[in-house]
Coordinates of C-alpha atoms and ligand atoms in Angstrom, one line a residue:
M287 CA -4.2 30.0 42.8
G288 CA -7.7 29.6 41.7
R289 CA -9.5 26.3 41.2
R290 CA -8.8 26.5 37.4
C291 CA -5.2 26.8 38.0
I292 CA -4.9 23.7 40.1
K293 CA -6.9 21.9 37.5
I294 CA -4.4 22.8 34.7
L295 CA -1.6 22.2 37.0
L296 CA -3.0 18.5 37.3
T297 CA -3.5 18.1 33.7
V298 CA -0.1 19.2 32.7
S299 CA 1.4 16.8 35.5
L300 CA -0.7 14.1 34.3
I301 CA 0.5 14.5 30.6
L302 CA 3.9 15.0 31.9
A303 CA 3.7 11.5 33.9
V304 CA 2.3 9.8 30.8
F305 CA 5.1 11.3 28.7
L306 CA 7.7 10.3 31.2
T307 CA 6.2 6.5 31.2
A308 CA 6.2 6.4 27.7
C309 CA 9.7 7.8 27.4
S310 CA 11.2 5.3 29.9
N311 CA 9.3 2.4 28.1
T312 CA 11.0 3.7 24.8
A313 CA 14.3 3.6 26.4
K314 CA 13.7 0.0 27.7
K315 CA 12.4 -1.1 24.5
A316 CA 15.4 0.1 22.9
A317 CA 17.7 -1.6 25.3
D318 CA 16.0 -4.8 24.6
D319 CA 16.3 -4.4 21.0
A320 CA 19.9 -3.6 21.3
V321 CA 20.5 -6.9 23.3
E322 CA 18.3 -8.8 20.9
S323 CA 20.0 -7.3 17.8
S324 CA 23.6 -7.4 19.0
G325 CA 24.4 -10.5 16.6
K326 CA 25.5 -9.9 13.1
L327 CA 25.5 -12.1 10.1
T328 CA 28.4 -12.0 7.6
I329 CA 28.0 -13.0 4.1
S330 CA 31.4 -13.6 2.8
G331 CA 32.5 -13.9 -0.8
V332 CA 30.1 -11.5 -2.4
D333 CA 32.0 -10.4 -5.4
G334 CA 35.2 -10.9 -3.2
K335 CA 33.7 -8.9 -0.3
D336 CA 32.4 -9.5 3.1
I337 CA 29.1 -8.1 4.0
E338 CA 27.9 -7.7 7.6
L339 CA 24.3 -7.5 8.4
T340 CA 22.7 -6.7 11.8
V341 CA 19.5 -8.2 12.8
D342 CA 17.9 -4.9 12.4
E343 CA 19.0 -4.9 8.8
L344 CA 17.8 -8.5 8.3
K345 CA 14.4 -7.1 9.5
S346 CA 14.1 -4.5 6.9
F347 CA 13.8 -7.2 4.4
E348 CA 10.2 -8.6 3.8
Q349 CA 9.7 -11.0 6.4
V350 CA 8.0 -14.2 5.7
T351 CA 6.3 -16.8 8.0
K352 CA 6.3 -20.4 7.4
D353 CA 5.0 -23.6 9.0
V354 CA 7.9 -25.9 8.8
T355 CA 8.8 -29.3 10.0
A356 CA 12.4 -30.5 11.1
I357 CA 13.4 -34.1 10.4
D358 CA 16.6 -35.1 12.2
S359 CA 19.1 -38.0 11.5
A360 CA 17.0 -40.3 13.6
G361 CA 13.9 -39.6 11.6
K362 CA 12.3 -37.6 14.6
K363 CA 9.9 -34.6 13.3
T364 CA 9.4 -31.3 15.0
D365 CA 6.9 -28.4 13.8
Y366 CA 7.9 -24.9 14.1
K367 CA 6.5 -21.5 12.8
V368 CA 9.3 -19.3 11.6
K369 CA 9.6 -15.8 10.6
G370 CA 12.4 -13.8 8.8
P371 CA 13.8 -13.0 5.5
L372 CA 14.5 -15.3 2.7
F373 CA 18.3 -15.6 1.9
E374 CA 17.1 -15.3 -1.6
E375 CA 15.7 -11.9 -0.9
V376 CA 18.9 -10.6 0.8
L377 CA 21.1 -12.2 -2.1
K378 CA 18.8 -9.9 -4.4
K379 CA 20.1 -6.8 -2.7
Y380 CA 23.6 -7.7 -4.0
G381 CA 22.5 -8.8 -7.4
K382 CA 22.9 -12.4 -6.5
T383 CA 20.5 -15.4 -6.7
Q384 CA 21.0 -18.9 -4.9
K385 CA 20.2 -20.5 -8.0
D386 CA 23.5 -19.5 -9.6
L387 CA 25.5 -20.7 -6.6
K388 CA 27.5 -24.1 -6.7
A389 CA 27.4 -24.2 -2.7
I390 CA 27.2 -22.2 0.1
T391 CA 28.4 -23.0 3.8
F392 CA 26.7 -22.1 7.0
V393 CA 29.0 -21.5 9.9
A394 CA 27.8 -21.1 13.5
G395 CA 29.2 -19.6 16.6
D396 CA 29.7 -22.9 18.2
N397 CA 31.7 -24.1 15.3
Y398 CA 29.1 -26.1 13.6
S399 CA 29.3 -25.9 10.0
V400 CA 27.6 -27.5 7.0
E401 CA 27.9 -27.1 3.3
V402 CA 24.5 -26.8 1.4
P403 CA 25.0 -28.2 -2.1
E404 CA 23.8 -26.9 -5.4
E405 CA 20.6 -29.1 -5.6
V406 CA 19.3 -27.8 -2.2
L407 CA 20.2 -24.1 -3.6
K408 CA 18.3 -24.7 -6.7
N409 CA 15.3 -26.1 -5.0
R410 CA 14.5 -24.8 -1.5
D411 CA 13.7 -21.7 0.1
I412 CA 16.3 -20.7 2.8
V413 CA 14.7 -18.6 5.6
L414 CA 17.1 -16.9 7.7
A415 CA 14.6 -17.1 10.9
L416 CA 14.8 -14.2 13.4
E417 CA 11.7 -15.7 15.3
V418 CA 10.6 -19.3 16.0
N419 CA 6.8 -19.8 17.4
G420 CA 6.5 -16.3 17.9
E421 CA 9.4 -15.8 20.1
P422 CA 12.7 -13.9 19.5
L423 CA 15.6 -16.5 19.2
D424 CA 17.0 -18.0 22.6
D425 CA 20.7 -17.6 23.4
R426 CA 21.8 -20.7 22.0
T427 CA 20.2 -19.9 18.5
K428 CA 20.4 -16.2 18.0
P429 CA 21.3 -14.2 16.0
V430 CA 19.8 -16.3 13.1
R431 CA 18.6 -19.7 12.5
A432 CA 18.8 -21.1 9.0
V433 CA 15.7 -22.9 8.0
V434 CA 15.5 -24.9 5.0
P435 CA 12.1 -26.4 4.9
D436 CA 11.8 -30.0 3.5
E437 CA 15.6 -30.7 4.1
R438 CA 17.1 -32.6 6.9
A439 CA 17.9 -30.6 10.2
M440 CA 21.7 -30.8 9.5
Y441 CA 21.0 -27.7 7.4
W442 CA 19.0 -25.9 10.3
V443 CA 21.8 -24.2 11.7
R444 CA 21.4 -22.3 14.9
N445 CA 23.6 -19.5 16.2
L446 CA 24.5 -18.6 12.4
V447 CA 27.0 -16.3 12.1
K448 CA 28.2 -16.3 8.7
I449 CA 27.3 -17.5 5.2
E450 CA 30.1 -18.4 2.8
L451 CA 29.4 -18.1 -0.8
T452 CA 32.1 -20.8 -1.7
G453 CA 33.0 -21.1 -5.2
S454 CA 32.4 -24.0 -7.3
V455 CA 33.5 -27.5 -5.7
T456 CA 35.8 -28.8 -8.1
K457 CA 35.1 -32.3 -8.6
V458 CA 37.8 -34.6 -9.3
E459 CA 37.2 -37.7 -11.1
A460 CA 37.5 -40.9 -8.9
N461 CA 40.2 -43.3 -10.2
R462 CA 41.0 -45.5 -7.2
I463 CA 39.1 -47.5 -4.4
V464 CA 40.9 -48.1 -1.1
F465 CA 39.3 -50.6 1.4
I466 CA 38.7 -49.1 4.7
D467 CA 38.3 -52.8 6.1
S468 CA 42.0 -53.5 4.6
V469 CA 43.6 -50.6 5.9
Q470 CA 42.2 -50.2 9.6
N471 CA 44.4 -52.6 11.1
N472 CA 47.4 -51.2 9.4
L473 CA 47.2 -47.7 10.6
P474 CA 48.0 -46.6 14.2
S475 CA 44.7 -46.8 16.2
E476 CA 43.7 -45.7 19.9
D477 CA 40.6 -46.0 22.1
Y478 CA 37.9 -43.5 21.8
K479 CA 35.0 -43.0 24.3
Y480 CA 31.9 -43.2 22.4
Y481 CA 28.8 -42.8 24.6
E482 CA 28.9 -45.8 26.9
S483 CA 31.4 -47.8 24.9
T484 CA 35.1 -47.7 24.2
D485 CA 35.8 -48.3 20.4
R486 CA 38.8 -48.2 18.2
V487 CA 39.7 -45.2 15.9
F488 CA 42.4 -43.9 13.5
K489 CA 43.4 -40.4 12.5
T490 CA 41.7 -39.2 9.2
G491 CA 44.9 -37.6 8.4
E492 CA 46.9 -41.1 8.7
I493 CA 44.6 -42.7 6.1
L494 CA 44.8 -39.6 3.8
S495 CA 48.6 -39.4 4.0
K496 CA 49.3 -43.2 3.9
F497 CA 46.9 -44.3 1.4
G498 CA 45.7 -41.1 -0.5
T499 CA 47.4 -40.2 -3.6
S500 CA 46.9 -36.7 -3.8
Q501 CA 46.9 -33.9 -1.0
D502 CA 45.8 -30.9 -3.0
S503 CA 42.0 -31.0 -2.6
D504 CA 40.4 -29.0 0.2
T505 CA 37.2 -30.9 0.5
I506 CA 36.3 -34.6 1.6
T507 CA 32.9 -36.1 0.4
L508 CA 31.3 -38.5 2.7
K509 CA 28.5 -41.0 1.8
A510 CA 26.5 -42.7 4.6
A511 CA 24.5 -45.9 4.3
D512 CA 21.2 -43.8 4.7
K513 CA 22.3 -42.1 1.4
L514 CA 23.2 -38.9 3.0
T515 CA 26.1 -37.4 1.0
K516 CA 27.8 -34.4 2.5
N517 CA 31.1 -32.3 1.7
E518 CA 33.4 -31.7 4.6
K519 CA 36.4 -29.1 4.6
K520 CA 39.5 -30.8 5.0
E521 CA 40.5 -28.5 7.7
N522 CA 37.4 -30.0 9.7
F523 CA 37.9 -33.5 8.6
L524 CA 41.5 -33.5 9.8
K525 CA 40.2 -32.7 13.5
G526 CA 38.8 -36.1 13.7
Y527 CA 39.1 -39.9 13.4
I528 CA 37.4 -42.8 11.8
K529 CA 35.8 -45.1 14.4
F530 CA 36.1 -48.6 12.9
T531 CA 34.7 -50.8 15.8
G532 CA 31.3 -50.5 17.7
D533 CA 27.9 -48.9 17.0
A534 CA 27.5 -47.1 13.7
S535 CA 31.0 -47.6 12.2
P536 CA 32.6 -46.7 10.2
A537 CA 32.0 -43.3 11.5
F538 CA 33.7 -39.9 11.3
V539 CA 34.0 -38.6 14.9
S540 CA 35.8 -35.8 16.6
T541 CA 35.9 -34.6 20.0
E542 CA 36.8 -30.9 18.6
L543 CA 33.6 -30.7 16.4
P544 CA 29.9 -30.6 17.6
V545 CA 28.4 -34.2 17.3
G546 CA 26.1 -32.9 14.3
M547 CA 29.2 -32.9 12.2
H548 CA 29.9 -36.6 12.9
V549 CA 29.1 -38.9 10.1
K550 CA 27.8 -42.5 11.0
N551 CA 27.7 -45.6 8.9
I552 CA 30.0 -44.4 6.2
L553 CA 29.9 -46.1 2.9
W554 CA 32.7 -44.4 1.5
F555 CA 34.3 -41.1 1.7
S556 CA 36.5 -39.5 -1.1
Y557 CA 39.5 -37.4 -1.3
G558 CA 40.6 -36.2 -4.6
P559 CA 40.7 -39.3 -6.9
D560 CA 40.7 -41.8 -4.1
V561 CA 37.6 -43.2 -2.8
F562 CA 37.8 -45.0 0.7
F563 CA 35.3 -47.7 0.8
S564 CA 33.6 -49.8 3.6
V565 CA 33.1 -53.5 2.4
S566 CA 31.2 -54.3 5.6
K567 CA 28.9 -51.4 5.3
G568 CA 28.5 -52.1 1.5
L569 CA 27.3 -55.5 2.4
G570 CA 24.0 -54.2 4.0
Y571 CA 23.7 -51.4 1.4
F572 CA 23.9 -53.4 -1.6
K573 CA 21.6 -56.6 -2.4
N574 CA 23.5 -59.6 -1.8
T575 CA 25.0 -61.2 -4.9
A576 CA 25.9 -65.0 -4.8
L577 CA 28.7 -66.3 -7.2
D578 CA 29.4 -70.0 -6.7
D579 CA 29.6 -70.6 -3.2
K580 CA 30.4 -67.0 -2.2
N581 CA 28.2 -64.2 -1.0
G582 CA 28.8 -60.3 -1.4
I583 CA 28.9 -57.3 -3.4
A584 CA 28.9 -57.2 -7.3
L585 CA 32.1 -56.0 -8.3
K586 CA 30.2 -53.7 -11.1
E587 CA 27.9 -52.1 -8.5
L588 CA 30.9 -51.2 -6.0
I589 CA 32.6 -49.5 -9.1
D590 CA 29.7 -47.8 -10.2
E591 CA 28.9 -46.5 -6.7
S592 CA 32.2 -45.2 -6.2
G593 CA 32.2 -43.5 -9.7
L594 CA 35.3 -45.1 -11.5
K595 CA 34.4 -44.9 -15.0
G596 CA 36.0 -45.3 -18.3
G597 CA 38.6 -47.7 -17.5
E598 CA 39.8 -50.2 -20.1
T599 CA 41.4 -52.3 -17.3
Y600 CA 41.5 -52.1 -13.6
T601 CA 44.3 -52.9 -11.5
M602 CA 43.8 -55.0 -8.0
E603 CA 46.3 -54.9 -5.4
G604 CA 46.7 -56.9 -2.3
L605 CA 48.0 -55.7 1.1
D606 CA 51.0 -57.8 0.3
G607 CA 51.8 -55.9 -2.9
Y608 CA 50.5 -58.6 -5.3
S609 CA 48.5 -57.4 -8.4
A610 CA 46.4 -58.5 -10.9
E611 CA 44.5 -56.9 -13.8
V612 CA 40.6 -57.2 -14.8
K613 CA 39.4 -56.0 -18.3
S614 CA 36.3 -53.6 -17.8
E615 CA 34.0 -56.3 -20.0
D616 CA 34.9 -59.0 -17.2
L617 CA 33.8 -56.5 -14.2
D618 CA 30.6 -58.4 -14.0
K619 CA 32.2 -61.7 -13.2
G620 CA 33.5 -60.4 -9.9
L621 CA 32.5 -60.4 -6.3
V622 CA 33.9 -58.5 -3.4
Y623 CA 33.2 -60.2 -0.3
L624 CA 34.7 -60.7 3.4
N625 CA 36.2 -64.2 3.9
D626 CA 35.7 -66.4 7.0
K627 CA 38.8 -64.5 8.7
G628 CA 37.1 -61.0 7.6
D629 CA 39.6 -60.0 4.9
V630 CA 38.4 -58.3 2.0
S631 CA 38.8 -60.7 -0.9
I632 CA 37.7 -60.7 -4.7
Y633 CA 36.5 -63.7 -6.6
F634 CA 35.9 -64.0 -10.3
K635 CA 33.6 -66.8 -11.9
D636 CA 35.1 -68.4 -14.9
L637 CA 38.4 -66.6 -15.0
P638 CA 41.8 -67.6 -14.2
K639 CA 42.3 -68.3 -10.4
N640 CA 45.6 -65.8 -10.1
M641 CA 43.0 -63.1 -10.3
N642 CA 41.3 -63.8 -7.0
I643 CA 43.0 -61.8 -4.1
K644 CA 42.7 -62.1 -0.5
G645 CA 43.5 -59.0 1.6
L646 CA 42.6 -56.7 -1.5
L647 CA 43.8 -53.3 -0.6
S648 CA 42.7 -51.2 -3.8
I649 CA 41.2 -51.3 -7.1
S650 CA 42.3 -48.6 -9.6
C651 CA 41.8 -47.5 -13.1
R652 CA 43.4 -45.2 -15.6
T653 CA 41.0 -43.1 -17.6
N654 CA 42.0 -41.6 -20.9
Y655 CA 44.3 -44.6 -21.0
L656 CA 44.6 -44.2 -25.0
N657 CA 45.0 -40.5 -25.0
Ligands
MTE81 N1 24.8 -24.2 15.8 C1 24.4 -25.3 15.5 N2 23.3 -25.6 14.8 C2 23.0 -26.9 14.5 C3 23.6 -28.0 15.1 C4 24.9 -27.7 15.9 O1 25.4 -28.6 16.7 N3 25.0 -26.4 16.1 N4 23.2 -29.2 15.0 C5 22.5 -29.4 13.8 C6 21.8 -30.8 13.5 S1 22.8 -32.2 13.1 C7 20.6 -31.0 13.8 S2 19.8 -32.5 13.6 C8 19.8 -29.7 14.4 C9 19.1 -30.1 15.5 O2 18.2 -29.1 16.0 P1 17.3 -29.0 17.4 O3 18.5 -28.8 18.3 O4 16.4 -27.8 17.2 O5 16.6 -30.5 17.5 O6 20.4 -28.7 14.5 C10 21.4 -28.3 13.3 N5 22.0 -26.9 13.6
MO82 MO1 21.6 -34.1 13.3

């Protein structure tokens, strides 16, 4: 073998060595990618079908990069740089736009879920983030993190595995207010460990079945004193309790759902035509109204907040079954307050005393009374 031959052999083995290293790197990278891309995102209800997208498929859409700030319920801010396709781009492929959707629900692998309402879909971008701060998503967060810039972190769902394109949320008109403060002591209650304290709770199913008039809606709407309004699936709501003593009460809590799905400081929640209202929360929410020697919530404000409209007369009912009626033109003479025993009470200025009720259970109106 000549010198020249050895040189060729060396060159060939060098090329081979480089080639082999490259090969094994490619193999390793492919393996990594397989792990990273293992998750799938399902979009359900696309013209009645479910669509499954792998992370690789999501990467084939145009990728956007955004600097975003998350704000949690405590007002804490965190900055991120996120990268991934826009939900709108993905929908476009199936001939849809988020602007036409009434609501969607993000569902995570850890059972967290949240409905994204129409106003958010109309006004905000939704990034299906595949990278945060230049890094692939961690185990708790992959395959996708939903990011909705300028909306609360409640919508920034980690471990996003499904997006349901829910049909229209049929809104039933409210026609009855039931006071949570009045029913809480008339429902079976139990102890509930809430962080450091032990508070009292009743089952959500109890209040709906005992005091609700209709059972056929599949959504509950909750409004908190910080103005957060959210819809929850009945199925999830029934997994929990209303905590009516201690911090943040009334609160929707559940040991079966992630804490992010709890709702603190409930002003009201509605189910079908019934609005379950907290007077104790309302006292801090509305400006104080004074009527003669009493302080509380103007009846008109309470009725407007609850969305009861169009009634000619409103029927007030006490826990003891006593009832009285008030005409709509007299609503501004009424005051709802808690008396010295903590009972929900109603008082009218310059109207017959038999309209004043202690232990007020409900106020209902009949719409289309004349039709
Ligand atoms: N999968 C999943 N995503 C989730 C939650 C959760 O419990 N599970 N909590 C949500 C809520 S309520 C908030 S405030 C933020 C918290 O985001 P962080 O963990 O990045 O601070 O994530 C949201 N996304
Ligand atoms: Mo949260």
